[in-house]
Amino acid sequence: MKIAVVGTGYVGLVTGTCFAETGNAVTCIDIDKTKVEKLSAGEITIYEPGLEKIFLRNLKEERLHFTTNLSEGVEDAEVVFLALPTPPGEDGSADLKYILGVAKELGKIIKPGQYKVIVDKSTVPVGTAGKVEQAIIESAGGVITSGEKDTIAGAFDVVSNPEFLREGVAVDDFMKPDRVVIGTSSEKAKKKMTDLYAPFVRQGNPVIFMDKRSAELTKYAANSFLATKISFMNEIAQLCEKLGADVDMVRRGIGSDDRIGKRFLFPGIGYGGSCFPKDVQALVKSAEDVSYDFKILNAVMEVNGKQKLHLVSKIKKYFNNDLKGKRIALWGLAFKPNTDDIREAPALEIIDALLKEGVTVAAYDPEAMNNVKQLVGDKIIFSGNQYDCLKDADALVIATEWNEFRTPDFLKIVSNLKRKVIFDGRNLFDVNAIRELGFYYESIGRPVVAQ
């Protein structure tokens, strides 16, 4: 099948590469000429485990192409995926200008008799598929018709097909999805999408067809529910600290209940990334637009905002509210491990708060340092490895749970740190083991280990 993917960001590049991996001819389109040139030359522009290998293979086999020319890219495509950014506006709503802008251009390109399925892959508010359809029709100089084959309305269908990719394991998620959600009322589009996804669901995982509005809401509901689980456990962790309970024990106790499940119950310093923050915010705004007060999600956002700075309050208390002149080592900048994505990363808020207190911050992250350098410049020190940044530091702060941080060389930590003090925002270390090593150790929702 010939496929076009408009947008080569995180979702677009994974989508295009994975469809090419199953034998499709894929053209990815982006307005960023520099990015297109890099991708065409075999230089991958995001860090995602497992992606580069299949990206290079499909580029070599000429199943994967890149262009800045929208008309050229979609001309022969049977299916056109819109994988464009939907950043939050000032009021929290998802900004659809990129999607609707491309939709208007498609209206000038699509011709009667050359049927195409236009797929909203981006996370979009309920009703967006209808807006995309309207924009295409109006741009073509027509109106919504009954869908006769000799009109522009009969030349395409708009489908909602939300993505459920987790950064760090996105290739596996795409190639072996838990489910595929497709919103359409068109039998023709349904057949095309069924054929397209057949190689990915051979083990029987469901392709769930529904109406477009329900498909759009499904993505927001899924992410908002997961964000709610995270914030709930962060509140339980705070309560554990006040009551003298251990959140690890509580987590195991409730996670063994299959009605609750084990995943997304690990407390920490809040969620970040490109999805949860903006999706929760957008769903709240959608609710406000229809005069519904989504109390739970408003609380989720409030809890998450406070949780990102919870570790800073612990640090300030330990140093008697006098951080000026202190040097803090920071392990982890990405919002989660196995990605270089720093969007809404808790580490950034921690850095900002520490700098305001007069702290010198030395940081290390395996993948995200270049992205942070572009954001903060020389305001902090970037270290060559996880131990270099510890030199003469008054404390170590852990903000991202990279595997290499889980079992470090504690002798190196001791020999480099000025004080044996660790503030762990990801609960990486066993409390009893840390106690034996003689550290002062504070984590989230667990007993404090005093020196």
PDB file of C-alpha atoms in Angstrom, residues 27 99 232 356:
ATOM      1  CA  THR A  27       6.535   8.958   2.014  1.00  0.00           C
ATOM      2  CA  ILE A  99      -3.832  19.986  11.160  1.00  0.00           C
ATOM      3  CA  PHE A 232      -3.260   9.194  43.090  1.00  0.00           C
ATOM      4  CA  LYS A 356      16.487  30.655  42.029  1.00  0.00           C
TER       5      LYS A 356
END
